[in-house]
CSV table of C-alpha atoms in Angstrom, one decimal:
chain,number,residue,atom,x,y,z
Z,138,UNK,CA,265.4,220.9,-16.9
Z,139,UNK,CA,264.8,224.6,-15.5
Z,140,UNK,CA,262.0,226.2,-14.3
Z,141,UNK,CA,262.0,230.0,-13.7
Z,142,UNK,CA,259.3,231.7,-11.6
Z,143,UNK,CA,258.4,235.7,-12.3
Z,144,UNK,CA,256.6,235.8,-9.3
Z,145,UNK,CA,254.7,238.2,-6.1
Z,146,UNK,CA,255.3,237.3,-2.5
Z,147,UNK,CA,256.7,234.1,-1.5
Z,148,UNK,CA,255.0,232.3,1.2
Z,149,UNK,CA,254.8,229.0,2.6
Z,150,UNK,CA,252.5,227.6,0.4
Z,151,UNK,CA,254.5,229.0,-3.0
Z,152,UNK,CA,257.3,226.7,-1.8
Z,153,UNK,CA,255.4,223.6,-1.0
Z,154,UNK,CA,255.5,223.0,-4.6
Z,155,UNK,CA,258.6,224.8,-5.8
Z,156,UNK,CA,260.1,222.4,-2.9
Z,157,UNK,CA,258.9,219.3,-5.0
Z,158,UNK,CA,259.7,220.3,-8.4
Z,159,UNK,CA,263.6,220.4,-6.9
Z,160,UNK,CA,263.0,217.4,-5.4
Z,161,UNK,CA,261.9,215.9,-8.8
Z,162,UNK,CA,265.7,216.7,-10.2
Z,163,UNK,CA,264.1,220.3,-11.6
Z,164,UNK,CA,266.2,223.6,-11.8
Z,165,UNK,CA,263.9,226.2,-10.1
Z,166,UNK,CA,264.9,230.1,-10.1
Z,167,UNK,CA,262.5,232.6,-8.6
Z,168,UNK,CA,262.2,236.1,-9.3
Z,169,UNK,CA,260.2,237.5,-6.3
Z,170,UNK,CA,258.8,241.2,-4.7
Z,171,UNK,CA,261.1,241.4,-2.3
Z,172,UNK,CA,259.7,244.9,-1.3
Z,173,UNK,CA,256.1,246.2,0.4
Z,174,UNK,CA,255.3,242.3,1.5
Z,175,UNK,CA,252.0,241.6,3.6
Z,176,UNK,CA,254.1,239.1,5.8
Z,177,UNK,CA,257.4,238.7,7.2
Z,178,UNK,CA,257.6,235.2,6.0
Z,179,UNK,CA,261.2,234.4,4.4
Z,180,UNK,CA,261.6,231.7,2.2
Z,181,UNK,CA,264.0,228.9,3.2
Z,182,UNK,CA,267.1,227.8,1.3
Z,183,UNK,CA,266.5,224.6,-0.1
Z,184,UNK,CA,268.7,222.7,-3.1
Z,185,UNK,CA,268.3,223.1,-6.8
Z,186,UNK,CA,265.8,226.7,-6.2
Z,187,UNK,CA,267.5,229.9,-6.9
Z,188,UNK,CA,265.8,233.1,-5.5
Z,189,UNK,CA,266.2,236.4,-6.9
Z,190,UNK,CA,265.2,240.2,-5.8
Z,191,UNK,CA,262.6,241.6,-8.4
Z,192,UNK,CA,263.8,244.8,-6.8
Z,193,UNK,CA,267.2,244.2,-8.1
Z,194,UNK,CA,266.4,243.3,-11.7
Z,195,UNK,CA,265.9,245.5,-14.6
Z,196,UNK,CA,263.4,244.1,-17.3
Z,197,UNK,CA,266.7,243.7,-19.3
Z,198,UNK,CA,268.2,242.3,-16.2
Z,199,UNK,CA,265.5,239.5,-16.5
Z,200,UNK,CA,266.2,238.5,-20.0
Z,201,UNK,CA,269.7,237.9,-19.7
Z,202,UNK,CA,268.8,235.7,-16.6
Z,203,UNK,CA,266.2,233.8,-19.0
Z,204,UNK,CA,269.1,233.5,-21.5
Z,205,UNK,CA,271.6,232.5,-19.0
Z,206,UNK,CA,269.2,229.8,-17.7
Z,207,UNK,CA,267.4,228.6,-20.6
Z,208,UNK,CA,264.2,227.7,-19.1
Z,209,UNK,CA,261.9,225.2,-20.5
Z,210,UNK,CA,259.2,226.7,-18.8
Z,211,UNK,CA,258.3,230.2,-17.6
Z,212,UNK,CA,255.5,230.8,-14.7
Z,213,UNK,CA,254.1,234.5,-14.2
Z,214,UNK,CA,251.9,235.4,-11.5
Z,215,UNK,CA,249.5,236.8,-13.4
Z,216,UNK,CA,249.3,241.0,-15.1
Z,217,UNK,CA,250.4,243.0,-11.5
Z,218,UNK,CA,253.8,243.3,-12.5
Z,219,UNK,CA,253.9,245.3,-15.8
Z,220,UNK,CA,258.0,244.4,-15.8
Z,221,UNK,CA,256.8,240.2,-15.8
Z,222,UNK,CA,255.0,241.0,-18.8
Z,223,UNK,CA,257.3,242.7,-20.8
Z,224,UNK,CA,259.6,239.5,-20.1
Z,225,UNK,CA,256.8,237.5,-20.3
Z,226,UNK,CA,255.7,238.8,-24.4
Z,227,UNK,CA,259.6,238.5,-25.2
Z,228,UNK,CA,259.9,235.1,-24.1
Z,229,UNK,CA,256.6,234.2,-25.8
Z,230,UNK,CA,257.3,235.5,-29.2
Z,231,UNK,CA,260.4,233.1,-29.0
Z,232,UNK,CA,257.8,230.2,-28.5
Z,233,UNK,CA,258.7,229.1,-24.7
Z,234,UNK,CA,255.7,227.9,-23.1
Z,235,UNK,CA,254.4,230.6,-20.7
Z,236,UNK,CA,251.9,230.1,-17.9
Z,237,UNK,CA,250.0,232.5,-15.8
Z,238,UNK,CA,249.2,231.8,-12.3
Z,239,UNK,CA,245.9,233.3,-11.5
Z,240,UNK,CA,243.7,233.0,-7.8
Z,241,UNK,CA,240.9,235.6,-9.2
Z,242,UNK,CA,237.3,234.8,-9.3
Z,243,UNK,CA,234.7,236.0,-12.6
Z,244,UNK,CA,232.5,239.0,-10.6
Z,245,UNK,CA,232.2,240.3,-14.2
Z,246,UNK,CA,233.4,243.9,-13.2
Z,247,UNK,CA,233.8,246.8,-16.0
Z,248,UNK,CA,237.7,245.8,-15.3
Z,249,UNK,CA,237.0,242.6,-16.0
Z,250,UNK,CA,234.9,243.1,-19.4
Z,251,UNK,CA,237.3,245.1,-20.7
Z,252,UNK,CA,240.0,241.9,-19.9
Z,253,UNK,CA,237.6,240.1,-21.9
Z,254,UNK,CA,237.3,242.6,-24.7
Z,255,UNK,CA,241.4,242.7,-25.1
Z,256,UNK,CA,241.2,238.4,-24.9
Z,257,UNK,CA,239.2,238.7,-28.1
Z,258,UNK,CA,241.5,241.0,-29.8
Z,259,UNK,CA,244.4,238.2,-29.0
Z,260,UNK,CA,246.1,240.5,-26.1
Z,261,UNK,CA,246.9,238.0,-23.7
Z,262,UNK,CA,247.6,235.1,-26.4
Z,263,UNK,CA,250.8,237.1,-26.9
Z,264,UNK,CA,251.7,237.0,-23.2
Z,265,UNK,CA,250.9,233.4,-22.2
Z,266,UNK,CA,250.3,229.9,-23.4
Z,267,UNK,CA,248.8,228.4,-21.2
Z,268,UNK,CA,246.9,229.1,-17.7
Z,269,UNK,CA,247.3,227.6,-14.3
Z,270,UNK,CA,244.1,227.9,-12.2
Z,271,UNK,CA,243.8,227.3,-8.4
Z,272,UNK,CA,240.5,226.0,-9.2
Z,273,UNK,CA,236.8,226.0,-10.5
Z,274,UNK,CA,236.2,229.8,-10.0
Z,275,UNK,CA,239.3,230.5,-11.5
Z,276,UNK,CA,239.0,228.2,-14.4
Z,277,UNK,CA,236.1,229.8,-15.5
Z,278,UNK,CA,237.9,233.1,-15.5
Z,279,UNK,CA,240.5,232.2,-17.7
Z,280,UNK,CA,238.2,230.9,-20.0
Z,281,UNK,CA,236.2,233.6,-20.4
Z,282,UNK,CA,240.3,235.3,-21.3
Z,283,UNK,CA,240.1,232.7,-24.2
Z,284,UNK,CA,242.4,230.0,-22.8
Z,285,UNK,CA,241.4,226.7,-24.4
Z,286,UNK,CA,240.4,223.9,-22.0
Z,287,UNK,CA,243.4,221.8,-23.1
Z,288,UNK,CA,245.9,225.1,-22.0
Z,289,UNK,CA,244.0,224.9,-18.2
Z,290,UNK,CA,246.0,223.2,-15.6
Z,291,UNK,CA,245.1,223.2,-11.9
Z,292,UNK,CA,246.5,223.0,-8.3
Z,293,UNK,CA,248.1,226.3,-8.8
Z,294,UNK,CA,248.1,226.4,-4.7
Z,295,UNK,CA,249.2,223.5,-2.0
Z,296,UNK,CA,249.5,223.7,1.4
Z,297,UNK,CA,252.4,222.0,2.8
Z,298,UNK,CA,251.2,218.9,3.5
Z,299,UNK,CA,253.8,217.4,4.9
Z,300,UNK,CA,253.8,220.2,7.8
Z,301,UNK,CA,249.6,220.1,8.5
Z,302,UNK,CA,249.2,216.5,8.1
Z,303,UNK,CA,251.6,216.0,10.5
Z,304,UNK,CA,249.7,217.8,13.0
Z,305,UNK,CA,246.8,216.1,12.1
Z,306,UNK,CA,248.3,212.6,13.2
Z,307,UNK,CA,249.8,214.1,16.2
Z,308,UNK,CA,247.0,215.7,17.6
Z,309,UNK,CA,244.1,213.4,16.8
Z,310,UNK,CA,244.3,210.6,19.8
Z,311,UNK,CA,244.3,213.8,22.0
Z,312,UNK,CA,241.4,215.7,20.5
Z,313,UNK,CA,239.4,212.2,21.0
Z,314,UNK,CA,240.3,212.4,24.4
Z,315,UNK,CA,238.8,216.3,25.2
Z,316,UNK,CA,238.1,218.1,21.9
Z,317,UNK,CA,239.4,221.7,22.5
Z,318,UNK,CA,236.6,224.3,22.1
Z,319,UNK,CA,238.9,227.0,20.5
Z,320,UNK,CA,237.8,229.0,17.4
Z,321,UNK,CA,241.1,230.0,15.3
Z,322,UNK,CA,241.5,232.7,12.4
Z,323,UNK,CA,245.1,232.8,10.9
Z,324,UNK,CA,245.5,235.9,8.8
Z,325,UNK,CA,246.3,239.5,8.0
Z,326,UNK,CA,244.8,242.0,10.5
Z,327,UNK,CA,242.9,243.8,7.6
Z,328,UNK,CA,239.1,245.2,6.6
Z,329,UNK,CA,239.2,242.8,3.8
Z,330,UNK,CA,239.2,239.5,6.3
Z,331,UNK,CA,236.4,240.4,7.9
Z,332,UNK,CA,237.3,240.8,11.0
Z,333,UNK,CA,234.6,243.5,12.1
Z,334,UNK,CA,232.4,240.8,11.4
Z,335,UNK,CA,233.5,238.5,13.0
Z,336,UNK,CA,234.2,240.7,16.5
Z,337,UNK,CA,230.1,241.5,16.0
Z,338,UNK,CA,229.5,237.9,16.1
Z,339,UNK,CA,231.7,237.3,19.1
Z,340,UNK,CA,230.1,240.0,21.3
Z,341,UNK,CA,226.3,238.6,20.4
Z,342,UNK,CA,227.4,235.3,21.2
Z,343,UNK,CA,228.7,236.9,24.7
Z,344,UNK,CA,226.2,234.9,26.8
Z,345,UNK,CA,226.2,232.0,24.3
Z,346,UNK,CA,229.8,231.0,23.9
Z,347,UNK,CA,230.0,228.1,26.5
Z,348,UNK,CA,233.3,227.2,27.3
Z,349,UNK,CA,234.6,228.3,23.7
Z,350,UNK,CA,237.8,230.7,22.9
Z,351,UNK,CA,238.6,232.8,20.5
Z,352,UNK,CA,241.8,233.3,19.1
Z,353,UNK,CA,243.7,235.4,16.1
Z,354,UNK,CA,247.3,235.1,14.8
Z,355,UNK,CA,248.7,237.7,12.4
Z,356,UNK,CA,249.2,241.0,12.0
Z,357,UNK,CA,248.5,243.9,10.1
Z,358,UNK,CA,246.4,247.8,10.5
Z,359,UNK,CA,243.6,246.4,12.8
Z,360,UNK,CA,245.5,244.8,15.3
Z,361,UNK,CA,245.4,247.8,17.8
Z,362,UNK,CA,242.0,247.3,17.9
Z,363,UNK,CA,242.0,243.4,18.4
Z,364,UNK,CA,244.3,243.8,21.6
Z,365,UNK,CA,241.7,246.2,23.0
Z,366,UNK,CA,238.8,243.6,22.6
Z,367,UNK,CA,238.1,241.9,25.4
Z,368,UNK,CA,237.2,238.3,25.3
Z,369,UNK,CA,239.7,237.8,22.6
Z,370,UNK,CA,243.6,236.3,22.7
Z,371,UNK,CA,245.6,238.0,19.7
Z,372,UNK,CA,248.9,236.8,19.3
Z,373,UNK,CA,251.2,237.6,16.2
Z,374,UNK,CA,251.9,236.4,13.2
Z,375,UNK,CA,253.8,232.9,12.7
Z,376,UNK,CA,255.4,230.9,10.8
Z,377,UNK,CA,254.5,227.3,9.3
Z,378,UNK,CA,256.2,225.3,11.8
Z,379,UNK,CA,254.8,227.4,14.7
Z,380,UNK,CA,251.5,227.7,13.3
Z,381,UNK,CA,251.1,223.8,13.5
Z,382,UNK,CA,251.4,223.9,17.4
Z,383,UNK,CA,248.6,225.6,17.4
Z,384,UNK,CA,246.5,222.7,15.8
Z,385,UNK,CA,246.5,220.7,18.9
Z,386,UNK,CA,244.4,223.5,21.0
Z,387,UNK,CA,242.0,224.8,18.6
Z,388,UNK,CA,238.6,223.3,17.2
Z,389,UNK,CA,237.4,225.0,14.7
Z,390,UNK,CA,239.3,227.6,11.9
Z,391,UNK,CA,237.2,230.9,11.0
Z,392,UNK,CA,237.9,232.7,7.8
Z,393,UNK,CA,235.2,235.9,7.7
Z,394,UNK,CA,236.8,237.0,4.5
Z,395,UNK,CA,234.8,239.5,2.8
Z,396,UNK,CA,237.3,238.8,-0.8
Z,397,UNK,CA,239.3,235.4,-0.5
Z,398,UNK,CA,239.8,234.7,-4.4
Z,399,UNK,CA,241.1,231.4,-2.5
Z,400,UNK,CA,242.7,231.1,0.6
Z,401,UNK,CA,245.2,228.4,1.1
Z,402,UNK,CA,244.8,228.9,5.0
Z,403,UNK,CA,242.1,226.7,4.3
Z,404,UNK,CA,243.5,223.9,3.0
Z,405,UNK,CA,246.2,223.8,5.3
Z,406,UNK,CA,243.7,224.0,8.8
Z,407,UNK,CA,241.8,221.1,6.7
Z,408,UNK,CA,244.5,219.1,6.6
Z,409,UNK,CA,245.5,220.0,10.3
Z,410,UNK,CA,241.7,218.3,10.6
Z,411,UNK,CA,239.7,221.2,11.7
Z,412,UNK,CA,236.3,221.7,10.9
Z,413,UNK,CA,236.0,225.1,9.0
Z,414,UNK,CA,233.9,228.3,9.0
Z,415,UNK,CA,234.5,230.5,6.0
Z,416,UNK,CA,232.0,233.3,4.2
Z,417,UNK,CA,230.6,232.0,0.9
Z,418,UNK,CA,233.5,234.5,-1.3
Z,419,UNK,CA,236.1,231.9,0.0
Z,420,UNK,CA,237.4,230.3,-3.3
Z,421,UNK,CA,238.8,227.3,-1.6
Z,422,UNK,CA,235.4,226.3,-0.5
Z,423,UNK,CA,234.9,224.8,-3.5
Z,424,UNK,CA,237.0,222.1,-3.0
Z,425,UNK,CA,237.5,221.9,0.5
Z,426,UNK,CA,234.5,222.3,2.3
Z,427,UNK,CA,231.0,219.9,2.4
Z,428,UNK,CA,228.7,222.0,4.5
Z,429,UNK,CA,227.7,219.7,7.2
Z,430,UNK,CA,230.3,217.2,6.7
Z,431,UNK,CA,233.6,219.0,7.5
Z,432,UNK,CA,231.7,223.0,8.4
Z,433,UNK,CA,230.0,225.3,7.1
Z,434,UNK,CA,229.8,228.4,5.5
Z,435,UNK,CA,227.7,231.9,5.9
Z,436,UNK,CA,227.0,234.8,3.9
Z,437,UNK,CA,229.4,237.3,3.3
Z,438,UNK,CA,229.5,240.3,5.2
Z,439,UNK,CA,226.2,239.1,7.8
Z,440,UNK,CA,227.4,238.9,11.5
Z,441,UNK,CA,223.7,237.0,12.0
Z,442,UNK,CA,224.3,234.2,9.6
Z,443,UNK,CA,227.8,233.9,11.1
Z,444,UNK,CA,226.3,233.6,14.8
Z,445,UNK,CA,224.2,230.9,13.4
Z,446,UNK,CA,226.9,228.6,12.3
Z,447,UNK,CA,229.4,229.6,15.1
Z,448,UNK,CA,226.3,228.4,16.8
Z,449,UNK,CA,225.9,225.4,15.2
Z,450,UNK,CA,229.6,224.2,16.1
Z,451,UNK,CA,229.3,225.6,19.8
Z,452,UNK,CA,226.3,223.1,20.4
Z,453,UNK,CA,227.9,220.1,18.5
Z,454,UNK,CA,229.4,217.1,21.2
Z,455,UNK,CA,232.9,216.4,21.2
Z,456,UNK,CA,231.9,213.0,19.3
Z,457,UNK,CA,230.7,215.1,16.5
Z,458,UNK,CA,233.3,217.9,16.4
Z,459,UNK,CA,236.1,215.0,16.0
Z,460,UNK,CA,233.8,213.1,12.9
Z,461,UNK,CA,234.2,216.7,10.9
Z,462,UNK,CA,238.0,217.0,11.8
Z,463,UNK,CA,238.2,213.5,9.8
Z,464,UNK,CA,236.5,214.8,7.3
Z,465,UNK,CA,238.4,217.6,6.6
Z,466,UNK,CA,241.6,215.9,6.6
Z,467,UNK,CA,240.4,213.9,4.1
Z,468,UNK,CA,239.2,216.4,1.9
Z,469,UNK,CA,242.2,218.3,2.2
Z,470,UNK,CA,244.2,215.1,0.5
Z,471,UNK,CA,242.6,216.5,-2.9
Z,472,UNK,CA,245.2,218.9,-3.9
Z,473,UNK,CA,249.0,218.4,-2.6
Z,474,UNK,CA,251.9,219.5,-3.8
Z,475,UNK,CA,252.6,216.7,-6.0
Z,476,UNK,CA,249.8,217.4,-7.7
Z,477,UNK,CA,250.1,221.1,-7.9
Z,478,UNK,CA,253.8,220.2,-9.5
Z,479,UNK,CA,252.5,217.7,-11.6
Z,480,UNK,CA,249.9,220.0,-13.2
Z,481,UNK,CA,252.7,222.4,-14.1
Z,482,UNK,CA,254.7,219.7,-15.9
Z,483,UNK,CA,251.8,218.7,-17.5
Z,484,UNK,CA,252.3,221.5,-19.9
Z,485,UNK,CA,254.7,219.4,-21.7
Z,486,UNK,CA,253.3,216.6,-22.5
């Protein structure tokens, strides 16, 4: 059986699953944007997946690679690539089962009426068959697109388990030993992360902090200014298997976000078994997070609210800090990529 992705970026998380569905016996090719990426993450080679440059292929060139392939299943990341969905319409009206990825949230924006307007009229019935949803926020988008409930599948995102949990196991005895008081945020160096939040936050804690660090990895416009705050260690971005090294040192993981349709960084630091901080846009919340079990999380865009819940974890004991990184390991085990595979091939049956 063959599989073939018209997708955007690839990242880590995009592979965790592809990884399994060639580990089930599964054909997968990708078509990816190989040009203007956010990160410098390159996808490894790995058997039975097949990766092509979207900048290379022609909407014709596409076709003849569907043909060539004969995939029982097509997967489109959503309407951003007008190209996908000119493939996407031509593969439908042949009657191959065509899912849309989508990680937005329902704001119900003029945009978004209008989507819901064109649904009515049967626009996107002639694109895709069925929808695949990272989760709650997003299944209640797509059904307000007119995708039945029985054409919803989930887990459209997993963190590479195999990677985080790892560093969950190997860092735990430590962490019970002398919890680390480290904040972390992984991310792009952009507005839209909330970064300027969180610096404000930082400098009114100045007096309050204890012994507690703060640290960012990533890159992007706004890193300039990060190397030029004091009180804060910047490093760049990293991969996966670098990223995890960091698990053993840090305490906490801070996502400011002021959009986060979902955020797989979360689920991954969960299942690293750190207790979490995210603003209340984070769509990954939802299923990862318990405020007061395994974090908390503050209102968008409010430095004040974020003080008090950086606050909260500054004047937790170790004791407590290490009961909330158990808890977010576990609640991390709810989507993995055998599940986010196993949705997908639940089109089928």
């Amino acid at each position: 059986m063959k599989i073939l992705y018209l997708y955007a970026e690839i990242m880590g998380y995009t592979m965790a699953t592809i990884r399994n569905l060639a580990e089930r016996g599964l054909d997968v090719h990708v078509v990816h944007w190989d040009h203007n990426k956010l990160t410098p993450y390159q996808a490894p080679i790995v058997p039975n997946v097949f990766v092509y440059n979207r900048s290379t292929l022609t909407v014709d060139a596409m076709l003849q690679l569907a043909d060539k392939i004969n995939p029982a299943v097509v997967v489109v990341s959503g309407w951003m690539d007008k190209g996908y969905m000119a493939v996407a319409k031509n593969l439908r009206a042949r009657g191959l089962p065509i899912v849309m990825g989508i990680d937005g949230q329902w704001h119900g924006t003029i945009k978004q009426c209008l989507q819901v307007l064109l649904a009515r009229a049967g626009y996107f019935a002639q694109f895709y068959s069925h929808a695949w949803v990272a989760g709650l926020y997003q299944f209640e988008y797509v059904r307000k697109l007119g995708f039945d409930k029985g054409n919803i599948v989930y887990d459209l995102y997993s963190a590479d388990l195999i990677a985080f949990n790892k560093s969950y196991i190997n860092s735990i005895n430590i962490k019970k030993l002398h919890y680390p008081h480290r904040f972390l945020f992984v991310g792009r160096f952009e507005p839209i992360k909330g970064l300027n939040v969180l610096l404000q936050a930082w400098e009114h804690l100045s007096t309050k902090r204890s012994d507690w660090e703060l640290h960012l990895i990533g890159n992007g416009s706004l890193k300039d200014k990060l190397l030029s705050t004091s009180g804060v260690v910047v490093k760049d971005f990293m991969h996966p298997e670098q990223l995890i090294q960091e698990v053993a040192s840090s305490g906490c993981f801070l996502l400011p976000s002021c959009g986060e349709p979902w955020g797989v960084v979360v689920h991954e630091f969960t299942a690293a078994g750190l207790p979490i901080i995210v603003s209340d846009v984070v769509g990954a919340a939802s299923t990862f997070l318990i405020s007061g079990v395994n974090g908390y999380s503050f209102k968008v865009n409010d430095p004040r609210s974020l003080v008090k819940r950086m606050q909260q974890i500054i004047d937790m004991s170790d004791h407590e800090l290490n009961a909330m990184s158990v808890h977010s390991h576990t609640l991390s085990q709810r989507i993995t990529p055998e599940t986010s595979a196993g949705n997908l091939l639940s089109v089928f049956s």
